[in-house]
PDB file of C-alpha atoms in Angstrom:
ATOM      1  CA  MET A 583      43.272  33.628 -98.810  1.00 37.00           C
ATOM      2  CA  ALA A 584      41.970  36.092 -96.274  1.00 38.00           C
ATOM      3  CA  SER A 585      44.545  37.690 -94.034  1.00 38.00           C
ATOM      4  CA  SER A 586      44.080  37.625 -90.294  1.00 39.00           C
ATOM      5  CA  THR A 587      45.085  40.194 -87.680  1.00 38.00           C
ATOM      6  CA  PRO A 588      46.840  38.773 -84.640  1.00 39.00           C
ATOM      7  CA  SER A 589      44.737  39.211 -81.551  1.00 39.00           C
ATOM      8  CA  ALA A 590      46.040  41.602 -78.917  1.00 39.00           C
ATOM      9  CA  THR A 591      47.781  40.011 -75.972  1.00 35.00           C
ATOM     10  CA  PRO A 592      45.427  40.133 -73.005  1.00 38.00           C
ATOM     11  CA  ARG A 593      46.640  42.432 -70.255  1.00 40.00           C
ATOM     12  CA  VAL A 594      47.289  40.646 -66.991  1.00 39.00           C
ATOM     13  CA  ARG A 595      45.427  42.367 -64.179  1.00 43.00           C
ATOM     14  CA  PHE A 596      46.395  42.236 -60.552  1.00 41.00           C
ATOM     15  CA  ARG A 597      44.267  43.029 -57.570  1.00 48.00           C
ATOM     16  CA  VAL A 598      45.086  43.144 -53.905  1.00 49.00           C
ATOM     17  CA  ARG A 599      42.520  44.545 -51.480  1.00 47.00           C
ATOM     18  CA  GLY A 600      42.426  48.291 -52.136  1.00 49.00           C
ATOM     19  CA  ARG A 601      44.997  48.178 -54.979  1.00 50.00           C
ATOM     20  CA  SER A 602      44.381  47.168 -58.564  1.00 51.00           C
ATOM     21  CA  THR A 603      45.477  47.451 -62.195  1.00 55.00           C
ATOM     22  CA  GLN A 604      41.837  47.210 -63.278  1.00 60.00           C
ATOM     23  CA  PRO A 605      40.517  49.916 -65.635  1.00 62.00           C
ATOM     24  CA  ASP A 606      38.323  52.559 -64.025  1.00 68.00           C
ATOM     25  CA  ASP A 607      35.048  51.062 -65.203  1.00 70.00           C
ATOM     26  CA  GLU A 608      35.817  47.843 -63.292  1.00 74.00           C
ATOM     27  CA  LEU A 609      36.682  49.569 -60.008  1.00 85.00           C
ATOM     28  CA  PRO A 610      34.149  49.761 -57.146  1.00 86.00           C
ATOM     29  CA  ALA A 611      31.700  52.641 -57.508  1.00 91.00           C
ATOM     30  CA  TRP A 612      32.882  54.220 -54.245  1.00 91.00           C
ATOM     31  CA  THR A 613      36.430  54.447 -55.610  1.00 92.00           C
ATOM     32  CA  ARG A 614      35.279  56.176 -58.799  1.00 93.00           C
ATOM     33  CA  LYS A 615      33.185  58.616 -56.750  1.00 94.00           C
ATOM     34  CA  LEU A 616      36.334  59.926 -55.084  1.00 96.00           C
ATOM     35  CA  ALA A 617      36.745  61.963 -58.276  1.00 95.00           C
ATOM     36  CA  ASP A 618      33.590  63.860 -57.279  1.00 95.00           C
ATOM     37  CA  GLY A 619      33.332  66.590 -54.677  1.00 95.00           C
ATOM     38  CA  ASP A 620      33.931  70.252 -54.062  1.00 93.00           C
ATOM     39  CA  ASP A 621      37.196  70.437 -52.121  1.00 95.00           C
ATOM     40  CA  ALA A 622      40.581  68.767 -51.678  1.00 95.00           C
ATOM     41  CA  GLY A 623      39.498  66.935 -48.517  1.00 96.00           C
ATOM     42  CA  PHE A 624      40.915  67.084 -45.013  1.00 97.00           C
ATOM     43  CA  PHE A 625      44.477  66.220 -46.120  1.00 96.00           C
ATOM     44  CA  GLY A 626      45.452  66.457 -49.782  1.00 94.00           C
ATOM     45  CA  PRO A 627      48.593  65.976 -51.902  1.00 95.00           C
ATOM     46  CA  GLY A 628      51.826  66.398 -49.985  1.00 95.00           C
ATOM     47  CA  SER A 629      50.237  65.495 -46.653  1.00 97.00           C
ATOM     48  CA  ALA A 630      51.641  62.908 -44.273  1.00 98.00           C
ATOM     49  CA  VAL A 631      48.302  61.060 -44.365  1.00 98.00           C
ATOM     50  CA  TRP A 632      48.353  60.671 -48.149  1.00 98.00           C
ATOM     51  CA  ALA A 633      51.958  59.436 -47.981  1.00 97.00           C
ATOM     52  CA  VAL A 634      51.222  56.795 -45.326  1.00 98.00           C
ATOM     53  CA  ASN A 635      47.665  55.674 -46.048  1.00 97.00           C
ATOM     54  CA  GLY A 636      48.211  55.551 -49.802  1.00 95.00           C
ATOM     55  CA  ALA A 637      51.320  53.352 -49.680  1.00 96.00           C
ATOM     56  CA  LEU A 638      51.554  49.567 -49.893  1.00 95.00           C
ATOM     57  CA  PRO A 639      52.839  49.048 -46.303  1.00 96.00           C
ATOM     58  CA  THR A 640      49.183  49.506 -45.307  1.00 95.00           C
ATOM     59  CA  LEU A 641      48.786  45.835 -46.293  1.00 92.00           C
ATOM     60  CA  VAL A 642      50.937  44.960 -43.279  1.00 95.00           C
ATOM     61  CA  ALA A 643      49.632  47.807 -41.131  1.00 95.00           C
ATOM     62  CA  GLY A 644      46.098  46.435 -41.281  1.00 93.00           C
ATOM     63  CA  ILE A 645      47.244  43.100 -39.837  1.00 94.00           C
ATOM     64  CA  ARG A 646      49.310  44.877 -37.185  1.00 95.00           C
ATOM     65  CA  ALA A 647      46.309  47.018 -36.201  1.00 94.00           C
ATOM     66  CA  LEU A 648      44.041  43.985 -35.843  1.00 91.00           C
ATOM     67  CA  LEU A 649      46.578  42.264 -33.596  1.00 93.00           C
ATOM     68  CA  LEU A 650      46.936  45.345 -31.408  1.00 93.00           C
ATOM     69  CA  GLN A 651      43.202  45.920 -31.121  1.00 90.00           C
ATOM     70  CA  THR A 652      42.655  42.475 -29.587  1.00 89.00           C
ATOM     71  CA  LEU A 653      44.534  43.601 -26.469  1.00 90.00           C
ATOM     72  CA  HIS A 654      41.634  45.705 -25.162  1.00 86.00           C
ATOM     73  CA  PRO A 655      39.071  43.397 -23.496  1.00 83.00           C
ATOM     74  CA  GLY A 656      36.189  45.746 -24.294  1.00 81.00           C
ATOM     75  CA  ALA A 657      37.108  45.969 -27.963  1.00 81.00           C
ATOM     76  CA  MET A 658      37.615  42.207 -28.067  1.00 81.00           C
ATOM     77  CA  ALA A 659      34.199  41.645 -26.488  1.00 80.00           C
ATOM     78  CA  GLY A 660      32.583  43.838 -29.130  1.00 79.00           C
ATOM     79  CA  VAL A 661      34.269  41.909 -31.932  1.00 78.00           C
ATOM     80  CA  HIS A 662      33.360  38.564 -30.348  1.00 72.00           C
ATOM     81  CA  ASP A 663      29.737  39.500 -29.682  1.00 74.00           C
ATOM     82  CA  HIS A 664      28.866  41.468 -32.810  1.00 71.00           C
ATOM     83  CA  SER A 665      31.366  41.002 -35.645  1.00 70.00           C
ATOM     84  CA  ARG A 666      30.955  38.522 -38.493  1.00 62.00           C
ATOM     85  CA  TYR A 667      34.672  38.509 -39.223  1.00 60.00           C
ATOM     86  CA  ARG A 668      34.842  34.702 -39.247  1.00 61.00           C
ATOM     87  CA  GLU A 669      31.977  34.270 -41.698  1.00 59.00           C
ATOM     88  CA  ASP A 670      32.881  37.210 -43.931  1.00 57.00           C
ATOM     89  CA  PRO A 671      36.491  38.337 -43.392  1.00 60.00           C
ATOM     90  CA  LEU A 672      36.737  39.937 -46.835  1.00 60.00           C
ATOM     91  CA  GLY A 673      33.531  41.908 -46.312  1.00 59.00           C
ATOM     92  CA  ARG A 674      34.867  43.342 -43.055  1.00 64.00           C
ATOM     93  CA  LEU A 675      38.231  44.038 -44.687  1.00 71.00           C
ATOM     94  CA  ASP A 676      36.653  45.800 -47.650  1.00 78.00           C
ATOM     95  CA  GLY A 677      34.522  47.901 -45.304  1.00 80.00           C
ATOM     96  CA  THR A 678      37.619  49.050 -43.425  1.00 86.00           C
ATOM     97  CA  ILE A 679      39.496  49.769 -46.670  1.00 89.00           C
ATOM     98  CA  ARG A 680      36.569  51.814 -47.930  1.00 92.00           C
ATOM     99  CA  TRP A 681      36.457  53.938 -44.765  1.00 94.00           C
ATOM    100  CA  VAL A 682      40.229  54.513 -44.716  1.00 95.00           C
ATOM    101  CA  ALA A 683      40.379  55.419 -48.418  1.00 96.00           C
ATOM    102  CA  THR A 684      37.326  57.680 -48.307  1.00 96.00           C
ATOM    103  CA  THR A 685      38.478  59.493 -45.179  1.00 97.00           C
ATOM    104  CA  THR A 686      41.984  59.866 -46.604  1.00 98.00           C
ATOM    105  CA  PHE A 687      41.227  60.779 -50.207  1.00 97.00           C
ATOM    106  CA  GLY A 688      37.596  61.889 -50.336  1.00 97.00           C
ATOM    107  CA  ASP A 689      36.323  65.445 -50.130  1.00 97.00           C
ATOM    108  CA  ARG A 690      35.254  66.655 -46.693  1.00 97.00           C
ATOM    109  CA  ARG A 691      31.568  65.863 -47.164  1.00 97.00           C
ATOM    110  CA  ARG A 692      32.230  62.321 -48.327  1.00 96.00           C
ATOM    111  CA  ALA A 693      34.785  61.690 -45.551  1.00 97.00           C
ATOM    112  CA  THR A 694      32.357  62.969 -42.927  1.00 97.00           C
ATOM    113  CA  GLU A 695      29.511  60.852 -44.294  1.00 96.00           C
ATOM    114  CA  ALA A 696      31.683  57.710 -44.375  1.00 95.00           C
ATOM    115  CA  SER A 697      32.625  58.180 -40.719  1.00 96.00           C
ATOM    116  CA  ALA A 698      29.008  58.870 -39.736  1.00 95.00           C
ATOM    117  CA  PHE A 699      27.954  55.670 -41.512  1.00 92.00           C
ATOM    118  CA  VAL A 700      30.471  53.608 -39.533  1.00 91.00           C
ATOM    119  CA  SER A 701      29.360  55.287 -36.314  1.00 91.00           C
ATOM    120  CA  ARG A 702      25.737  54.349 -37.010  1.00 90.00           C
ATOM    121  CA  LEU A 703      26.755  50.717 -37.553  1.00 84.00           C
ATOM    122  CA  HIS A 704      28.441  50.794 -34.143  1.00 82.00           C
ATOM    123  CA  GLU A 705      25.360  52.060 -32.307  1.00 83.00           C
ATOM    124  CA  ARG A 706      24.127  48.529 -31.620  1.00 84.00           C
ATOM    125  CA  VAL A 707      27.552  47.279 -30.508  1.00 83.00           C
ATOM    126  CA  ARG A 708      27.181  47.089 -26.751  1.00 86.00           C
ATOM    127  CA  GLY A 709      27.304  44.466 -24.037  1.00 87.00           C
ATOM    128  CA  THR A 710      29.362  43.460 -21.007  1.00 85.00           C
ATOM    129  CA  TYR A 711      32.804  41.985 -20.405  1.00 81.00           C
ATOM    130  CA  THR A 712      35.089  41.077 -17.529  1.00 81.00           C
ATOM    131  CA  ASP A 713      38.116  43.342 -17.235  1.00 79.00           C
ATOM    132  CA  ALA A 714      41.679  42.363 -16.322  1.00 78.00           C
ATOM    133  CA  ALA A 715      40.875  42.773 -12.620  1.00 78.00           C
ATOM    134  CA  GLY A 716      37.967  40.347 -12.884  1.00 81.00           C
ATOM    135  CA  GLU A 717      35.316  43.054 -12.604  1.00 81.00           C
ATOM    136  CA  PRO A 718      32.235  43.088 -14.889  1.00 86.00           C
ATOM    137  CA  ARG A 719      32.002  46.179 -17.082  1.00 85.00           C
ATOM    138  CA  ALA A 720      29.560  47.445 -19.645  1.00 85.00           C
ATOM    139  CA  TYR A 721      30.843  48.506 -23.047  1.00 83.00           C
ATOM    140  CA  ALA A 722      29.532  50.348 -26.074  1.00 84.00           C
ATOM    141  CA  ALA A 723      31.425  50.986 -29.305  1.00 83.00           C
ATOM    142  CA  SER A 724      30.630  54.687 -28.875  1.00 86.00           C
ATOM    143  CA  ASP A 725      32.418  54.870 -25.500  1.00 90.00           C
ATOM    144  CA  GLN A 726      35.293  57.338 -25.526  1.00 92.00           C
ATOM    145  CA  GLU A 727      37.673  54.705 -24.206  1.00 90.00           C
ATOM    146  CA  LEU A 728      36.978  52.244 -27.021  1.00 90.00           C
ATOM    147  CA  LEU A 729      36.901  54.914 -29.725  1.00 93.00           C
ATOM    148  CA  ARG A 730      40.243  56.202 -28.494  1.00 95.00           C
ATOM    149  CA  TRP A 731      41.790  52.736 -28.276  1.00 93.00           C
ATOM    150  CA  VAL A 732      40.800  51.803 -31.822  1.00 93.00           C
ATOM    151  CA  HIS A 733      42.068  55.144 -33.156  1.00 96.00           C
ATOM    152  CA  ASP A 734      45.367  54.896 -31.270  1.00 97.00           C
ATOM    153  CA  ALA A 735      45.986  51.285 -32.308  1.00 95.00           C
ATOM    154  CA  PHE A 736      45.238  52.134 -35.943  1.00 96.00           C
ATOM    155  CA  THR A 737      47.535  55.169 -35.878  1.00 97.00           C
ATOM    156  CA  GLU A 738      50.380  53.271 -34.247  1.00 97.00           C
ATOM    157  CA  ALA A 739      50.075  50.350 -36.653  1.00 96.00           C
ATOM    158  CA  PHE A 740      49.973  52.407 -39.842  1.00 97.00           C
ATOM    159  CA  LEU A 741      52.768  54.712 -38.724  1.00 98.00           C
ATOM    160  CA  GLY A 742      54.922  51.851 -37.428  1.00 97.00           C
ATOM    161  CA  ALA A 743      54.602  49.787 -40.610  1.00 97.00           C
ATOM    162  CA  HIS A 744      55.365  52.787 -42.795  1.00 98.00           C
ATOM    163  CA  GLU A 745      58.475  53.674 -40.809  1.00 98.00           C
ATOM    164  CA  ILE A 746      59.841  50.182 -41.547  1.00 98.00           C
ATOM    165  CA  TRP A 747      58.750  49.686 -45.174  1.00 98.00           C
ATOM    166  CA  GLY A 748      57.641  53.063 -46.485  1.00 97.00           C
ATOM    167  CA  ARG A 749      59.256  56.200 -47.860  1.00 96.00           C
ATOM    168  CA  PRO A 750      59.990  59.335 -45.828  1.00 97.00           C
ATOM    169  CA  ILE A 751      56.877  60.978 -44.376  1.00 98.00           C
ATOM    170  CA  PRO A 752      56.361  64.664 -45.225  1.00 97.00           C
ATOM    171  CA  GLY A 753      56.800  66.498 -41.939  1.00 97.00           C
ATOM    172  CA  GLY A 754      57.870  63.328 -40.144  1.00 98.00           C
ATOM    173  CA  PRO A 755      55.984  60.888 -37.873  1.00 98.00           C
ATOM    174  CA  ASP A 756      54.515  63.639 -35.684  1.00 98.00           C
ATOM    175  CA  ALA A 757      52.882  65.149 -38.756  1.00 98.00           C
ATOM    176  CA  TYR A 758      51.075  61.880 -39.466  1.00 98.00           C
ATOM    177  CA  VAL A 759      49.775  61.558 -35.904  1.00 98.00           C
ATOM    178  CA  ARG A 760      48.710  65.207 -35.909  1.00 98.00           C
ATOM    179  CA  GLU A 761      46.959  65.033 -39.289  1.00 98.00           C
ATOM    180  CA  TRP A 762      45.284  61.649 -38.735  1.00 98.00           C
ATOM    181  CA  ALA A 763      43.836  62.977 -35.468  1.00 98.00           C
ATOM    182  CA  GLN A 764      41.190  64.520 -37.741  1.00 98.00           C
ATOM    183  CA  ALA A 765      39.951  61.031 -38.634  1.00 97.00           C
ATOM    184  CA  GLY A 766      39.636  60.312 -34.924  1.00 97.00           C
ATOM    185  CA  ARG A 767      37.560  63.462 -34.446  1.00 98.00           C
ATOM    186  CA  LEU A 768      35.276  62.419 -37.302  1.00 97.00           C
ATOM    187  CA  MET A 769      34.683  59.141 -35.430  1.00 96.00           C
ATOM    188  CA  GLY A 770      33.917  60.965 -32.182  1.00 95.00           C
ATOM    189  CA  VAL A 771      37.295  60.793 -30.422  1.00 96.00           C
ATOM    190  CA  GLU A 772      37.714  63.789 -28.129  1.00 95.00           C
ATOM    191  CA  ASP A 773      41.158  65.395 -28.166  1.00 95.00           C
ATOM    192  CA  PRO A 774      43.020  62.570 -29.966  1.00 97.00           C
ATOM    193  CA  PRO A 775      46.835  62.471 -29.655  1.00 97.00           C
ATOM    194  CA  THR A 776      48.712  64.825 -31.963  1.00 98.00           C
ATOM    195  CA  SER A 777      52.295  63.658 -31.377  1.00 98.00           C
ATOM    196  CA  VAL A 778      54.108  60.323 -31.377  1.00 98.00           C
ATOM    197  CA  ALA A 779      55.062  60.763 -27.722  1.00 98.00           C
ATOM    198  CA  THR A 780      51.455  61.294 -26.650  1.00 98.00           C
ATOM    199  CA  LEU A 781      50.278  58.391 -28.779  1.00 98.00           C
ATOM    200  CA  HIS A 782      52.765  55.964 -27.247  1.00 97.00           C
ATOM    201  CA  ALA A 783      51.996  57.193 -23.728  1.00 96.00           C
ATOM    202  CA  GLU A 784      48.281  56.570 -24.255  1.00 96.00           C
ATOM    203  CA  LEU A 785      48.894  53.105 -25.677  1.00 95.00           C
ATOM    204  CA  ALA A 786      51.142  52.191 -22.754  1.00 93.00           C
ATOM    205  CA  GLU A 787      48.397  53.218 -20.340  1.00 92.00           C
ATOM    206  CA  PHE A 788      45.801  51.210 -22.255  1.00 89.00           C
ATOM    207  CA  VAL A 789      47.984  48.103 -22.309  1.00 88.00           C
ATOM    208  CA  ARG A 790      48.175  48.154 -18.501  1.00 87.00           C
ATOM    209  CA  GLY A 791      44.592  46.883 -18.635  1.00 82.00           C
ATOM    210  CA  ALA A 792      45.201  44.289 -21.337  1.00 83.00           C
ATOM    211  CA  LYS A 793      43.584  40.919 -20.826  1.00 80.00           C
ATOM    212  CA  VAL A 794      44.582  37.930 -22.904  1.00 82.00           C
ATOM    213  CA  ASP A 795      41.950  35.201 -22.690  1.00 82.00           C
ATOM    214  CA  GLU A 796      40.494  32.546 -24.963  1.00 83.00           C
ATOM    215  CA  ARG A 797      38.805  35.227 -27.086  1.00 82.00           C
ATOM    216  CA  VAL A 798      42.115  36.884 -27.837  1.00 85.00           C
ATOM    217  CA  VAL A 799      43.790  33.537 -28.539  1.00 87.00           C
ATOM    218  CA  ALA A 800      41.001  32.620 -30.972  1.00 86.00           C
ATOM    219  CA  ALA A 801      41.139  36.006 -32.692  1.00 87.00           C
ATOM    220  CA  VAL A 802      44.923  35.866 -33.110  1.00 90.00           C
ATOM    221  CA  ARG A 803      44.624  32.317 -34.475  1.00 90.00           C
ATOM    222  CA  PHE A 804      42.110  33.554 -37.049  1.00 89.00           C
ATOM    223  CA  ILE A 805      44.215  36.599 -37.971  1.00 90.00           C
ATOM    224  CA  ARG A 806      47.152  34.234 -38.552  1.00 92.00           C
ATOM    225  CA  ARG A 807      45.161  32.035 -40.958  1.00 90.00           C
ATOM    226  CA  PRO A 808      42.040  33.841 -42.245  1.00 85.00           C
ATOM    227  CA  GLY A 809      41.768  31.697 -45.381  1.00 81.00           C
ATOM    228  CA  LEU A 810      41.977  34.545 -47.899  1.00 79.00           C
ATOM    229  CA  PRO A 811      41.657  33.527 -51.564  1.00 79.00           C
ATOM    230  CA  GLY A 812      43.844  34.234 -54.548  1.00 80.00           C
ATOM    231  CA  LEU A 813      47.087  36.163 -54.604  1.00 77.00           C
ATOM    232  CA  THR A 814      46.394  37.744 -51.221  1.00 78.00           C
ATOM    233  CA  GLY A 815      46.090  34.305 -49.658  1.00 83.00           C
ATOM    234  CA  TRP A 816      49.452  33.211 -51.080  1.00 89.00           C
ATOM    235  CA  LEU A 817      51.245  36.310 -49.835  1.00 91.00           C
ATOM    236  CA  TYR A 818      49.435  36.659 -46.531  1.00 93.00           C
ATOM    237  CA  PRO A 819      51.750  34.410 -44.409  1.00 95.00           C
ATOM    238  CA  ILE A 820      54.697  36.632 -45.315  1.00 97.00           C
ATOM    239  CA  LEU A 821      52.760  39.808 -44.520  1.00 96.00           C
ATOM    240  CA  PHE A 822      51.544  38.318 -41.238  1.00 96.00           C
ATOM    241  CA  GLY A 823      55.117  37.410 -40.320  1.00 97.00           C
ATOM    242  CA  GLY A 824      56.196  40.941 -41.136  1.00 98.00           C
ATOM    243  CA  ALA A 825      53.418  42.387 -38.977  1.00 97.00           C
ATOM    244  CA  VAL A 826      54.432  40.198 -36.030  1.00 98.00           C
ATOM    245  CA  ALA A 827      58.114  41.067 -36.459  1.00 98.00           C
ATOM    246  CA  SER A 828      57.266  44.772 -36.554  1.00 97.00           C
ATOM    247  CA  LEU A 829      55.376  44.751 -33.245  1.00 96.00           C
ATOM    248  CA  ALA A 830      57.063  46.032 -30.119  1.00 94.00           C
ATOM    249  CA  PRO A 831      58.357  43.069 -28.051  1.00 94.00           C
ATOM    250  CA  GLU A 832      55.938  43.805 -25.190  1.00 93.00           C
ATOM    251  CA  TYR A 833      52.950  43.536 -27.533  1.00 94.00           C
ATOM    252  CA  ARG A 834      54.219  40.273 -29.016  1.00 94.00           C
ATOM    253  CA  CYS A 835      54.671  38.892 -25.520  1.00 92.00           C
ATOM    254  CA  LEU A 836      51.133  39.817 -24.483  1.00 91.00           C
ATOM    255  CA  LEU A 837      49.736  38.220 -27.642  1.00 92.00           C
ATOM    256  CA  GLY A 838      51.743  35.030 -27.167  1.00 91.00           C
ATOM    257  CA  LEU A 839      53.552  35.561 -30.464  1.00 94.00           C
ATOM    258  CA  ARG A 840      57.203  35.068 -31.284  1.00 95.00           C
ATOM    259  CA  ARG A 841      59.210  36.969 -33.829  1.00 96.00           C
ATOM    260  CA  PRO A 842      59.518  34.680 -36.900  1.00 96.00           C
ATOM    261  CA  TRP A 843      62.796  32.772 -37.165  1.00 96.00           C
ATOM    262  CA  TRP A 844      62.961  33.627 -40.860  1.00 96.00           C
ATOM    263  CA  PRO A 845      63.782  37.140 -42.216  1.00 97.00           C
ATOM    264  CA  ALA A 846      60.178  38.376 -42.122  1.00 97.00           C
ATOM    265  CA  VAL A 847      61.004  42.080 -42.435  1.00 98.00           C
ATOM    266  CA  THR A 848      63.225  41.524 -45.481  1.00 98.00           C
ATOM    267  CA  LEU A 849      60.803  39.158 -47.233  1.00 98.00           C
ATOM    268  CA  THR A 850      57.944  41.557 -46.564  1.00 98.00           C
ATOM    269  CA  ARG A 851      60.011  44.339 -48.121  1.00 98.00           C
ATOM    270  CA  LEU A 852      60.539  42.192 -51.227  1.00 97.00           C
ATOM    271  CA  VAL A 853      56.819  41.384 -51.477  1.00 96.00           C
ATOM    272  CA  LEU A 854      55.871  45.056 -51.146  1.00 96.00           C
ATOM    273  CA  ALA A 855      58.487  46.079 -53.729  1.00 96.00           C
ATOM    274  CA  ALA A 856      57.145  43.481 -56.188  1.00 94.00           C
ATOM    275  CA  GLY A 857      53.609  44.645 -55.454  1.00 91.00           C
ATOM    276  CA  GLU A 858      54.525  48.232 -56.177  1.00 92.00           C
ATOM    277  CA  ARG A 859      56.055  47.258 -59.512  1.00 92.00           C
ATOM    278  CA  MET A 860      52.889  45.384 -60.506  1.00 89.00           C
ATOM    279  CA  LEU A 861      50.311  47.763 -59.045  1.00 88.00           C
ATOM    280  CA  GLY A 862      52.113  51.093 -59.262  1.00 89.00           C
ATOM    281  CA  ARG A 863      52.949  53.570 -56.526  1.00 90.00           C
ATOM    282  CA  MET A 864      49.609  55.351 -56.724  1.00 93.00           C
ATOM    283  CA  SER A 865      46.422  53.626 -55.566  1.00 92.00           C
ATOM    284  CA  PRO A 866      43.181  53.981 -57.552  1.00 93.00           C
ATOM    285  CA  SER A 867      41.757  55.999 -54.650  1.00 94.00           C
ATOM    286  CA  GLU A 868      44.574  58.537 -54.793  1.00 95.00           C
ATOM    287  CA  ARG A 869      44.372  58.712 -58.567  1.00 95.00           C
ATOM    288  CA  HIS A 870      40.682  59.598 -58.430  1.00 95.00           C
ATOM    289  CA  ALA A 871      41.274  62.118 -55.671  1.00 96.00           C
ATOM    290  CA  ARG A 872      43.883  63.810 -57.849  1.00 96.00           C
ATOM    291  CA  MET A 873      41.362  63.875 -60.693  1.00 95.00           C
ATOM    292  CA  ARG A 874      38.949  65.741 -58.398  1.00 97.00           C
ATOM    293  CA  ILE A 875      41.600  68.209 -57.279  1.00 96.00           C
ATOM    294  CA  ALA A 876      42.754  68.820 -60.851  1.00 95.00           C
ATOM    295  CA  ARG A 877      39.156  69.485 -61.894  1.00 94.00           C
ATOM    296  CA  LEU A 878      38.715  71.955 -59.049  1.00 93.00           C
ATOM    297  CA  GLY A 879      41.938  73.694 -60.040  1.00 89.00           C
ATOM    298  CA  ARG A 880      40.790  74.067 -63.626  1.00 78.00           C
ATOM    299  CA  ALA A 881      37.447  75.420 -62.452  1.00 64.00           C
ATOM    300  CA  ALA A 882      38.955  78.006 -60.123  1.00 48.00           C
ATOM    301  CA  PRO A 883      38.659  81.598 -61.380  1.00 45.00           C
ATOM    302  CA  SER A 884      41.838  83.453 -62.269  1.00 40.00           C
ATOM    303  CA  PRO A 885      43.078  86.020 -59.725  1.00 39.00           C
ATOM    304  CA  GLY A 886      41.344  89.337 -60.105  1.00 38.00           C
ATOM    305  CA  ILE A 887      38.256  87.907 -61.841  1.00 33.00           C
TER     306      ILE A 887
END
């Protein structure tokens, strides 16, 4: 009677947008290419940007950033007129994840090219909108005002979510704002904020011109229920509740949102902790960046040679 070898137990693989237990050969090509390049990038290990942008609270920060960005009528007009977020929400999400990861973990050439690519996509994003005072205004995605608003809202959202659910930031919150200003410069933002105080002052000034109309209501409704598939779709209501709970009360009021009656911050913390246990603390993007940096270190000549 022939003996048989028990088959190996299949490994369960988990994947949440931007995080995965997949082996390297199943990861997107752009993630694997982060191991290529000739320098450590604009930030590097030990930076505030790596600590914040590489951590799982970014899953909540992305939702928080989208909610904030709807408050600028020009930005909202651009999304309404030109974005396909309703037809392809995952495509838009993956594009944003790719830019964030490449800018954060890629070498300087790759980070610069990724930002230039996004800027080229935005060249056709232009039109008109009615501001909060009822006056017609022209907009273009390359306008300093819109570039600055998107950068500031992103920075505030990622920093704010990390301060609630993340680990200590090397150098503190100001270090993150100061370092991430480089990403703003790559996108064309002139003199982006470099401190938390300046960031919050700019946002407060922007929000004075906020306009909540039917476009904003529709966008918030979609952000609440985007119809994501799989594990992300099951967990999304908790993450959305956490994002809403984490917003400053004045932003929630403008958006017509109420803080959830249930313990959204605590449940979000539990979801993120479970996610970290399944997916690990280090994202595939960071792992490949560290491979690049280790290779460069091995290739460096010894002192005196």
